[in-house]
């Protein structure tokens, strides 16, 4: 019989089924889907439905809950009933928090974002509202989460990080409403909300665990991004942009690209992570910068911390650490990079050609050739200069 129904009829049947089962959250989600579905073909109907959605009487299906709820919304953090996992992690940092290392273009983008928030009234007077949502894209360990934290601190609001894995680990059929609970909480007061690793929702789709459930989550997120109040800033982060639903992608006001650091940023990162130990390792700075090329900030930080611990405990000397590190990095470099590294070592250290060859895998002949060239050129020039 269902086969014979036209689409409108089957939509109607679905709404009735959900309503009778008192699944009010599901009704809302379904209606939200209908709004989108009919937006083009029947805008009037879509608008009407949208209006119903916005005049919120939802939760009426749970009179008990209503009666039990205190008059004022409590600010306790929402927790999934079954797993007792806290769905939101809270960070309350002071504005003096150190700024992450950012490329110039990234810094400009973020400072615009901050300015918009600090001058909402000025924007409003011109009929404009600040950027409400942004998605951070980039490889692991380049500062997406860190920057969200710093942004919130700059704006002097708390950062809530929504753990999508926790949301999804909640019992089947509940994650949609768990997500909504968390988001409703975040909407109540000014904050930055970060949907971290938003691709987790998309990634799981291929597991076919529960397609319906995941679609429901995506629907909730889509709707929330659409309706996010300008009092809050909604951020999402991912290192798998290709997994993000295009419909979701399009809804973010701003896409912010985080990249693997370039040479000057690598150097700055090494200095920052060395802290007071820069005095000890400073003489290796060019070699370290070269060797860390292509690594993320968090990888750089991890290795530097390791060096510092070893030196602090006296288990290795700085020279030993650098040698061992350079050797391991050379293994993943192409030939030209290894030659450049060998030349750098020859110029900046007292290591023998034999050792350099051992560390970089570049033959002593090659090292000699490359290092011998330079002085002879200089000699020739100076000779010519003398003649001139
Ligand atoms: N831009 C940066 N400036 C300074 N430190 C950084 C920066 N990026 C990363 N780090 C260091 O690396 C750690 C991890 O960074 P973060 O958690 O922000 O990475 P992410 O981009 O969110 O990675 P993932 O995609 O794996 O979540 C930070 O806590 C910090 O110590
Ligand atoms: Mg992160």
Tab-separated table of C-alpha atoms and ligand atoms in Angstrom:
chain	number	residue	atom	x	y	z
A	1	UNK	CA	0.000	0.000	0.000
A	2	UNK	CA	2.830	2.378	0.844
A	3	UNK	CA	4.095	1.939	-2.696
A	4	UNK	CA	0.935	3.425	-4.100
A	5	UNK	CA	1.092	6.559	-2.022
A	6	UNK	CA	2.452	9.681	-3.591
A	7	UNK	CA	5.297	11.419	-1.833
A	8	UNK	CA	3.193	13.950	-0.008
A	9	UNK	CA	1.003	11.213	1.370
A	10	UNK	CA	3.928	9.172	2.559
A	11	UNK	CA	5.444	12.247	4.212
A	12	UNK	CA	2.155	12.832	5.960
A	13	UNK	CA	1.995	9.230	7.090
A	14	UNK	CA	5.520	9.491	8.447
A	15	UNK	CA	4.751	12.631	10.453
A	16	UNK	CA	1.677	10.998	11.925
A	17	UNK	CA	3.575	7.851	12.796
A	18	UNK	CA	6.278	9.793	14.623
A	19	UNK	CA	3.777	12.091	16.321
A	20	UNK	CA	1.696	9.194	17.627
A	21	UNK	CA	4.828	7.563	18.955
A	22	UNK	CA	5.446	10.858	20.783
A	23	UNK	CA	8.845	11.128	19.210
A	24	UNK	CA	8.700	14.880	19.151
A	25	UNK	CA	12.412	15.321	18.428
A	26	UNK	CA	12.047	13.063	15.449
A	27	UNK	CA	9.009	14.953	14.269
A	28	UNK	CA	10.985	18.155	14.394
A	29	UNK	CA	13.837	16.630	12.471
A	30	UNK	CA	11.535	15.218	9.898
A	31	UNK	CA	9.716	18.523	9.482
A	32	UNK	CA	13.057	20.267	9.110
A	33	UNK	CA	13.832	17.889	6.290
A	34	UNK	CA	10.466	18.666	4.693
A	35	UNK	CA	11.185	22.380	4.878
A	36	UNK	CA	14.290	21.844	2.825
A	37	UNK	CA	12.587	19.429	0.502
A	38	UNK	CA	9.749	21.782	-0.352
A	39	UNK	CA	11.711	25.016	-0.303
A	40	UNK	CA	11.939	25.119	-4.095
A	41	UNK	CA	8.820	23.296	-5.224
A	42	UNK	CA	6.360	24.662	-2.672
A	43	UNK	CA	7.880	27.648	-0.892
A	44	UNK	CA	4.648	28.566	0.869
A	45	UNK	CA	4.306	25.179	2.484
A	46	UNK	CA	7.996	25.228	3.407
A	47	UNK	CA	7.627	28.614	5.030
A	48	UNK	CA	4.569	27.512	6.976
A	49	UNK	CA	6.340	24.420	8.281
A	50	UNK	CA	9.388	26.445	9.140
A	51	UNK	CA	7.209	28.788	11.179
A	52	UNK	CA	5.786	25.862	13.130
A	53	UNK	CA	9.308	24.677	13.800
A	54	UNK	CA	10.397	28.033	15.103
A	55	UNK	CA	7.467	28.597	17.435
A	56	UNK	CA	8.893	26.054	19.778
A	57	UNK	CA	6.394	24.100	21.778
A	58	UNK	CA	8.529	21.013	21.560
A	59	UNK	CA	9.209	18.973	24.648
A	60	UNK	CA	5.481	19.262	25.407
A	61	UNK	CA	5.371	15.542	24.843
A	62	UNK	CA	7.334	15.097	28.013
A	63	UNK	CA	5.164	16.752	30.646
A	64	UNK	CA	7.034	14.980	33.408
A	65	UNK	CA	10.286	16.453	32.392
A	66	UNK	CA	8.745	19.879	32.199
A	67	UNK	CA	7.353	19.590	35.714
A	68	UNK	CA	10.648	18.408	37.057
A	69	UNK	CA	12.708	21.053	35.368
A	70	UNK	CA	13.711	23.938	37.596
A	71	UNK	CA	12.338	27.330	36.628
A	72	UNK	CA	15.738	28.608	35.620
A	73	UNK	CA	17.819	26.671	33.151
A	74	UNK	CA	20.598	25.054	35.095
A	75	UNK	CA	24.064	25.389	33.730
A	76	UNK	CA	25.073	21.838	34.481
A	77	UNK	CA	26.689	20.227	31.529
A	78	UNK	CA	24.644	17.782	29.552
A	79	UNK	CA	25.689	14.179	29.929
A	80	UNK	CA	24.560	11.175	27.988
A	81	UNK	CA	22.291	9.142	30.263
A	82	UNK	CA	23.655	5.742	29.385
A	83	UNK	CA	27.359	6.266	29.156
A	84	UNK	CA	27.597	9.214	31.577
A	85	UNK	CA	30.132	10.675	29.242
A	86	UNK	CA	30.230	14.382	29.372
A	87	UNK	CA	29.182	15.527	25.943
A	88	UNK	CA	30.757	18.933	26.269
A	89	UNK	CA	34.251	19.739	27.401
A	90	UNK	CA	34.630	23.212	28.842
A	91	UNK	CA	37.600	25.523	28.571
A	92	UNK	CA	37.643	28.852	30.337
A	93	UNK	CA	40.886	30.575	29.503
A	94	UNK	CA	41.958	34.125	30.209
A	95	UNK	CA	42.639	36.512	27.304
A	96	UNK	CA	46.355	36.574	28.121
A	97	UNK	CA	46.636	33.069	26.703
A	98	UNK	CA	49.524	32.799	24.281
A	99	UNK	CA	48.566	33.204	20.641
A	100	UNK	CA	49.079	30.127	18.478
A	101	UNK	CA	51.663	30.421	15.716
A	102	UNK	CA	49.653	31.462	12.690
A	103	UNK	CA	50.437	32.293	9.096
A	104	UNK	CA	49.872	35.915	8.150
A	105	UNK	CA	46.728	35.183	6.190
A	106	UNK	CA	45.335	33.079	9.004
A	107	UNK	CA	46.083	35.815	11.486
A	108	UNK	CA	44.231	38.324	9.318
A	109	UNK	CA	41.204	36.083	9.005
A	110	UNK	CA	41.016	35.485	12.729
A	111	UNK	CA	41.567	39.095	13.666
A	112	UNK	CA	38.671	40.048	11.367
A	113	UNK	CA	36.545	37.461	13.169
A	114	UNK	CA	37.474	38.947	16.550
A	115	UNK	CA	36.874	42.513	15.387
A	116	UNK	CA	33.415	41.574	14.155
A	117	UNK	CA	32.566	40.192	17.573
A	118	UNK	CA	33.909	43.199	19.395
A	119	UNK	CA	31.935	45.562	17.205
A	120	UNK	CA	28.628	43.809	16.741
A	121	UNK	CA	26.705	46.984	17.456
A	122	UNK	CA	28.495	48.876	14.760
A	123	UNK	CA	27.783	46.056	12.334
A	124	UNK	CA	24.161	45.918	13.419
A	125	UNK	CA	23.746	49.634	12.801
A	126	UNK	CA	24.574	48.874	9.189
A	127	UNK	CA	22.239	45.922	9.062
A	128	UNK	CA	25.028	43.372	9.286
A	129	UNK	CA	25.645	40.507	11.662
A	130	UNK	CA	29.014	38.979	12.555
A	131	UNK	CA	30.273	35.700	11.122
A	132	UNK	CA	28.273	33.057	12.947
A	133	UNK	CA	30.018	29.894	11.870
A	134	UNK	CA	33.371	28.772	10.548
A	135	UNK	CA	34.944	25.450	9.680
A	136	UNK	CA	38.655	24.842	10.349
A	137	UNK	CA	40.299	22.544	7.841
A	138	UNK	CA	43.794	21.103	7.972
A	139	UNK	CA	46.064	18.166	8.819
A	140	UNK	CA	46.479	16.929	12.412
A	141	UNK	CA	48.489	18.963	14.877
A	142	UNK	CA	48.533	22.349	13.164
A	143	UNK	CA	46.456	24.213	15.730
A	144	UNK	CA	42.776	23.896	14.872
A	145	UNK	CA	41.632	22.992	18.366
A	146	UNK	CA	44.239	25.255	19.942
A	147	UNK	CA	43.060	28.212	17.879
A	148	UNK	CA	39.430	27.625	18.828
A	149	UNK	CA	40.524	27.805	22.436
A	150	UNK	CA	42.495	30.965	21.876
A	151	UNK	CA	39.619	32.592	19.980
A	152	UNK	CA	37.207	31.920	22.836
A	153	UNK	CA	39.711	33.376	25.293
A	154	UNK	CA	40.093	36.477	23.144
A	155	UNK	CA	36.326	36.896	23.030
A	156	UNK	CA	36.174	36.317	26.788
A	157	UNK	CA	33.608	33.559	26.526
A	158	UNK	CA	33.919	29.881	27.411
A	159	UNK	CA	34.778	27.321	24.762
A	160	UNK	CA	32.596	24.237	24.654
A	161	UNK	CA	33.983	21.351	22.700
A	162	UNK	CA	31.420	18.833	21.593
A	163	UNK	CA	32.801	15.352	21.478
A	164	UNK	CA	31.025	13.817	18.512
A	165	UNK	CA	32.390	10.399	19.341
A	166	UNK	CA	30.640	10.581	22.707
A	167	UNK	CA	27.459	11.699	21.009
A	168	UNK	CA	27.593	8.770	18.649
A	169	UNK	CA	28.481	6.227	21.275
A	170	UNK	CA	25.243	6.997	23.011
A	171	UNK	CA	22.534	4.437	22.440
A	172	UNK	CA	21.185	4.066	18.965
A	173	UNK	CA	18.286	6.365	18.344
A	174	UNK	CA	19.330	8.685	21.136
A	175	UNK	CA	22.282	10.442	19.606
A	176	UNK	CA	20.095	12.911	17.695
A	177	UNK	CA	18.463	14.147	20.866
A	178	UNK	CA	21.751	13.997	22.791
A	179	UNK	CA	23.293	16.232	20.200
A	180	UNK	CA	20.366	18.602	20.402
A	181	UNK	CA	20.564	18.721	24.199
A	182	UNK	CA	24.208	19.698	23.990
A	183	UNK	CA	23.591	22.293	21.310
A	184	UNK	CA	20.605	23.781	23.140
A	185	UNK	CA	22.790	24.125	26.194
A	186	UNK	CA	25.466	25.929	24.213
A	187	UNK	CA	22.908	28.276	22.691
A	188	UNK	CA	21.747	29.510	26.080
A	189	UNK	CA	24.717	31.761	26.807
A	190	UNK	CA	27.407	33.457	24.739
A	191	UNK	CA	30.163	30.990	23.974
A	192	UNK	CA	32.255	29.460	21.258
A	193	UNK	CA	31.080	25.972	20.445
A	194	UNK	CA	33.509	23.682	18.652
A	195	UNK	CA	32.230	20.611	16.849
A	196	UNK	CA	35.587	18.888	16.847
A	197	UNK	CA	36.384	16.252	14.257
A	198	UNK	CA	33.076	16.737	12.581
A	199	UNK	CA	34.079	14.186	9.967
A	200	UNK	CA	33.544	11.525	12.649
A	201	UNK	CA	29.896	11.606	11.686
A	202	UNK	CA	30.696	11.263	8.022
A	203	UNK	CA	33.442	8.695	8.477
A	204	UNK	CA	31.167	6.326	10.271
A	205	UNK	CA	28.766	6.376	7.376
A	206	UNK	CA	30.916	3.875	5.510
A	207	UNK	CA	30.725	1.450	8.437
A	208	UNK	CA	27.005	1.208	7.781
A	209	UNK	CA	26.454	0.947	11.528
A	210	UNK	CA	23.237	2.791	11.315
A	211	UNK	CA	22.657	4.912	8.284
A	212	UNK	CA	19.376	6.345	9.528
A	213	UNK	CA	20.925	7.461	12.773
A	214	UNK	CA	23.832	9.182	11.081
A	215	UNK	CA	21.558	10.941	8.661
A	216	UNK	CA	19.620	12.160	11.638
A	217	UNK	CA	22.784	13.570	13.186
A	218	UNK	CA	23.711	15.302	9.970
A	219	UNK	CA	20.202	16.768	9.801
A	220	UNK	CA	20.504	18.129	13.314
A	221	UNK	CA	23.872	19.666	12.548
A	222	UNK	CA	22.630	21.164	9.282
A	223	UNK	CA	19.708	22.760	10.993
A	224	UNK	CA	21.800	24.049	13.870
A	225	UNK	CA	24.345	25.656	11.604
A	226	UNK	CA	21.472	27.349	9.785
A	227	UNK	CA	19.873	28.633	12.928
A	228	UNK	CA	22.895	29.346	15.082
A	229	UNK	CA	22.324	32.623	16.976
A	230	UNK	CA	24.749	35.452	16.317
A	231	UNK	CA	25.419	35.646	20.077
A	232	UNK	CA	27.523	32.526	19.786
A	233	UNK	CA	30.238	31.429	17.425
A	234	UNK	CA	29.899	27.954	16.003
A	235	UNK	CA	33.142	26.337	14.909
A	236	UNK	CA	33.800	22.960	13.369
A	237	UNK	CA	37.130	21.291	12.709
A	238	UNK	CA	38.153	18.484	10.415
A	239	UNK	CA	41.162	16.942	8.751
A	240	UNK	CA	38.983	15.173	6.218
A	241	UNK	CA	37.206	17.880	4.260
A	242	UNK	CA	36.452	15.366	1.513
A	243	UNK	CA	34.198	13.447	3.894
A	244	UNK	CA	32.016	16.402	4.759
A	245	UNK	CA	28.536	16.450	3.342
A	246	UNK	CA	28.451	19.216	0.683
A	247	UNK	CA	25.167	20.459	2.120
A	248	UNK	CA	26.900	20.973	5.457
A	249	UNK	CA	29.985	22.475	3.909
A	250	UNK	CA	28.021	25.176	2.180
A	251	UNK	CA	26.325	26.299	5.395
A	252	UNK	CA	29.418	27.577	7.129
A	253	UNK	CA	29.960	31.327	6.779
A	254	UNK	CA	33.714	30.898	6.618
A	255	UNK	CA	36.245	28.212	5.692
A	256	UNK	CA	39.611	28.586	7.437
A	257	UNK	CA	42.577	26.658	6.042
A	258	UNK	CA	45.261	25.501	8.457
A	259	UNK	CA	48.447	24.333	6.807
A	260	UNK	CA	51.669	22.557	7.658
A	261	UNK	CA	53.990	25.358	8.834
A	262	UNK	CA	56.396	27.057	6.445
A	263	UNK	CA	60.073	27.526	7.274
A	264	UNK	CA	59.776	30.769	9.304
A	265	UNK	CA	56.941	29.269	11.362
A	266	UNK	CA	58.955	26.086	11.941
A	267	UNK	CA	61.802	28.200	13.252
A	268	UNK	CA	59.489	30.218	15.488
A	269	UNK	CA	57.909	27.009	16.775
A	270	UNK	CA	61.286	25.507	17.683
A	271	UNK	CA	62.203	28.677	19.579
A	272	UNK	CA	58.866	28.758	21.377
A	273	UNK	CA	58.908	25.090	22.345
A	274	UNK	CA	62.540	25.236	23.510
A	275	UNK	CA	61.690	28.051	25.903
A	276	UNK	CA	64.605	28.666	28.286
A	277	UNK	CA	66.547	25.786	26.718
A	278	UNK	CA	66.988	27.838	23.565
A	279	UNK	CA	70.268	28.968	25.072
A	280	UNK	CA	71.490	25.397	24.901
A	281	UNK	CA	70.084	24.357	21.521
A	282	UNK	CA	70.278	27.720	19.751
A	283	UNK	CA	73.400	26.800	17.806
A	284	UNK	CA	71.466	24.014	16.094
A	285	UNK	CA	68.561	26.180	15.047
A	286	UNK	CA	69.159	26.114	11.273
A	287	UNK	CA	69.730	22.379	11.274
A	288	UNK	CA	66.633	21.743	13.365
A	289	UNK	CA	64.556	24.043	11.158
A	290	UNK	CA	65.709	22.176	8.092
A	291	UNK	CA	65.123	18.768	9.634
A	292	UNK	CA	61.633	19.642	10.937
A	293	UNK	CA	60.505	20.865	7.534
A	294	UNK	CA	57.141	19.343	6.640
A	295	UNK	CA	56.267	18.363	10.212
A	296	UNK	CA	53.248	19.612	12.120
A	297	UNK	CA	53.534	21.901	15.145
A	298	UNK	CA	52.546	19.108	17.475
A	299	UNK	CA	55.226	16.773	16.063
A	300	UNK	CA	57.827	19.505	16.486
A	301	UNK	CA	56.672	20.117	20.021
A	302	UNK	CA	56.834	16.436	20.916
A	303	UNK	CA	60.417	16.006	19.726
A	304	UNK	CA	61.603	19.231	21.334
A	305	UNK	CA	60.071	18.226	24.659
A	306	UNK	CA	61.856	14.918	24.390
A	307	UNK	CA	65.194	16.672	23.842
A	308	UNK	CA	64.582	18.940	26.806
A	309	UNK	CA	63.747	16.072	29.119
A	310	UNK	CA	66.837	14.131	28.101
A	311	UNK	CA	69.100	17.115	28.653
A	312	UNK	CA	67.433	17.946	31.957
A	313	UNK	CA	68.084	14.443	33.247
A	314	UNK	CA	71.528	14.309	31.704
A	315	UNK	CA	70.757	11.120	29.791
A	316	UNK	CA	72.059	12.576	26.536
A	317	UNK	CA	73.973	15.614	25.350
A	318	UNK	CA	72.389	18.118	22.980
A	319	UNK	CA	74.862	17.076	20.265
A	320	UNK	CA	73.943	13.393	20.636
A	321	UNK	CA	70.248	14.202	20.471
A	322	UNK	CA	70.627	16.313	17.358
A	323	UNK	CA	72.740	13.685	15.623
A	324	UNK	CA	70.292	10.925	16.362
A	325	UNK	CA	67.377	13.123	15.301
A	326	UNK	CA	69.016	14.259	12.065
A	327	UNK	CA	69.775	10.660	11.185
A	328	UNK	CA	66.182	9.575	11.643
A	329	UNK	CA	64.844	12.512	9.633
A	330	UNK	CA	67.322	11.918	6.797
A	331	UNK	CA	65.757	8.502	6.285
A	332	UNK	CA	62.555	10.098	5.018
A	333	UNK	CA	64.165	12.827	2.900
A	334	UNK	CA	64.724	12.684	-0.826
A	335	UNK	CA	68.269	12.752	-2.177
A	336	UNK	CA	68.487	16.475	-2.802
A	337	UNK	CA	67.219	17.269	0.690
A	338	UNK	CA	69.798	14.900	2.185
A	339	UNK	CA	72.553	16.608	0.222
A	340	UNK	CA	71.356	20.031	1.399
A	341	UNK	CA	71.298	18.720	4.950
A	342	UNK	CA	74.813	17.325	4.608
A	343	UNK	CA	76.093	20.663	3.314
A	344	UNK	CA	74.393	22.474	6.176
A	345	UNK	CA	75.986	20.109	8.691
A	346	UNK	CA	79.389	20.551	7.087
A	347	UNK	CA	79.112	24.322	7.245
A	348	UNK	CA	77.575	24.737	10.673
A	349	UNK	CA	79.064	21.962	12.779
A	350	UNK	CA	82.421	20.475	13.505
A	351	UNK	CA	81.230	17.022	12.539
A	352	UNK	CA	83.643	15.090	10.325
A	353	UNK	CA	82.690	14.293	6.746
A	354	UNK	CA	82.665	10.698	7.798
A	355	UNK	CA	80.019	11.317	10.469
A	356	UNK	CA	77.960	13.545	8.192
A	357	UNK	CA	78.004	10.850	5.558
A	358	UNK	CA	76.893	8.329	8.136
A	359	UNK	CA	74.051	10.569	9.336
A	360	UNK	CA	72.717	11.646	5.968
A	361	UNK	CA	73.562	8.704	3.734
A	362	UNK	CA	75.311	11.073	1.335
A	363	UNK	CA	78.722	9.856	0.210
A	364	UNK	CA	81.818	11.743	1.334
A	365	UNK	CA	82.683	12.384	-2.296
A	366	UNK	CA	79.400	14.147	-2.851
A	367	UNK	CA	79.759	16.129	0.348
A	368	UNK	CA	83.250	17.153	-0.684
A	369	UNK	CA	82.053	18.144	-4.126
A	370	UNK	CA	79.237	20.324	-2.811
A	371	UNK	CA	81.212	21.921	-0.027
A	372	UNK	CA	84.354	22.382	-2.030
A	373	UNK	CA	82.523	24.293	-4.782
A	374	UNK	CA	81.538	27.223	-2.651
A	375	UNK	CA	84.919	28.345	-1.304
A	376	UNK	CA	86.540	28.024	-4.730
A	377	UNK	CA	83.868	30.272	-6.244
A	378	UNK	CA	84.460	32.809	-3.521
A	379	UNK	CA	88.174	32.532	-4.129
A	380	UNK	CA	87.748	33.113	-7.845
A	381	UNK	CA	85.567	36.142	-7.252
A	382	UNK	CA	87.964	37.647	-4.808
A	383	UNK	CA	90.844	36.990	-7.157
A	384	UNK	CA	88.976	38.701	-9.987
A	385	UNK	CA	88.071	41.507	-7.674
A	386	UNK	CA	91.711	41.901	-6.795
A	387	UNK	CA	92.632	42.014	-10.452
A	388	UNK	CA	89.968	44.587	-11.204
B	1	LIG	N1	49.745	26.882	15.489
B	1	LIG	C1	50.281	26.394	16.617
B	1	LIG	N2	50.982	27.175	17.443
B	1	LIG	C2	51.518	26.672	18.560
B	1	LIG	N3	51.391	25.398	18.955
B	1	LIG	C3	50.689	24.556	18.191
B	1	LIG	C4	50.097	25.021	16.980
B	1	LIG	N4	49.459	23.983	16.417
B	1	LIG	C5	49.636	22.935	17.211
B	1	LIG	N5	50.375	23.251	18.285
B	1	LIG	C6	50.755	22.328	19.376
B	1	LIG	O1	50.267	21.042	19.044
B	1	LIG	C7	49.222	20.653	19.935
B	1	LIG	C8	48.075	20.024	19.146
B	1	LIG	O2	47.451	21.008	18.350
B	1	LIG	P1	45.896	20.978	18.054
B	1	LIG	O3	45.213	20.068	19.001
B	1	LIG	O4	45.391	22.362	17.988
B	1	LIG	O5	45.906	20.340	16.616
B	1	LIG	P2	44.686	20.113	15.627
B	1	LIG	O6	44.975	20.912	14.409
B	1	LIG	O7	43.420	20.363	16.338
B	1	LIG	O8	44.891	18.584	15.271
B	1	LIG	P3	43.818	17.408	15.075
B	1	LIG	O9	43.327	17.553	13.665
B	1	LIG	O10	44.631	16.185	15.282
B	1	LIG	O11	42.748	17.613	16.100
B	1	LIG	C9	48.802	21.932	20.636
B	1	LIG	O12	48.325	21.646	21.919
B	1	LIG	C10	50.084	22.731	20.664
B	1	LIG	O13	50.882	22.347	21.737
B	2	LIG	MG1	41.941	19.054	17.032
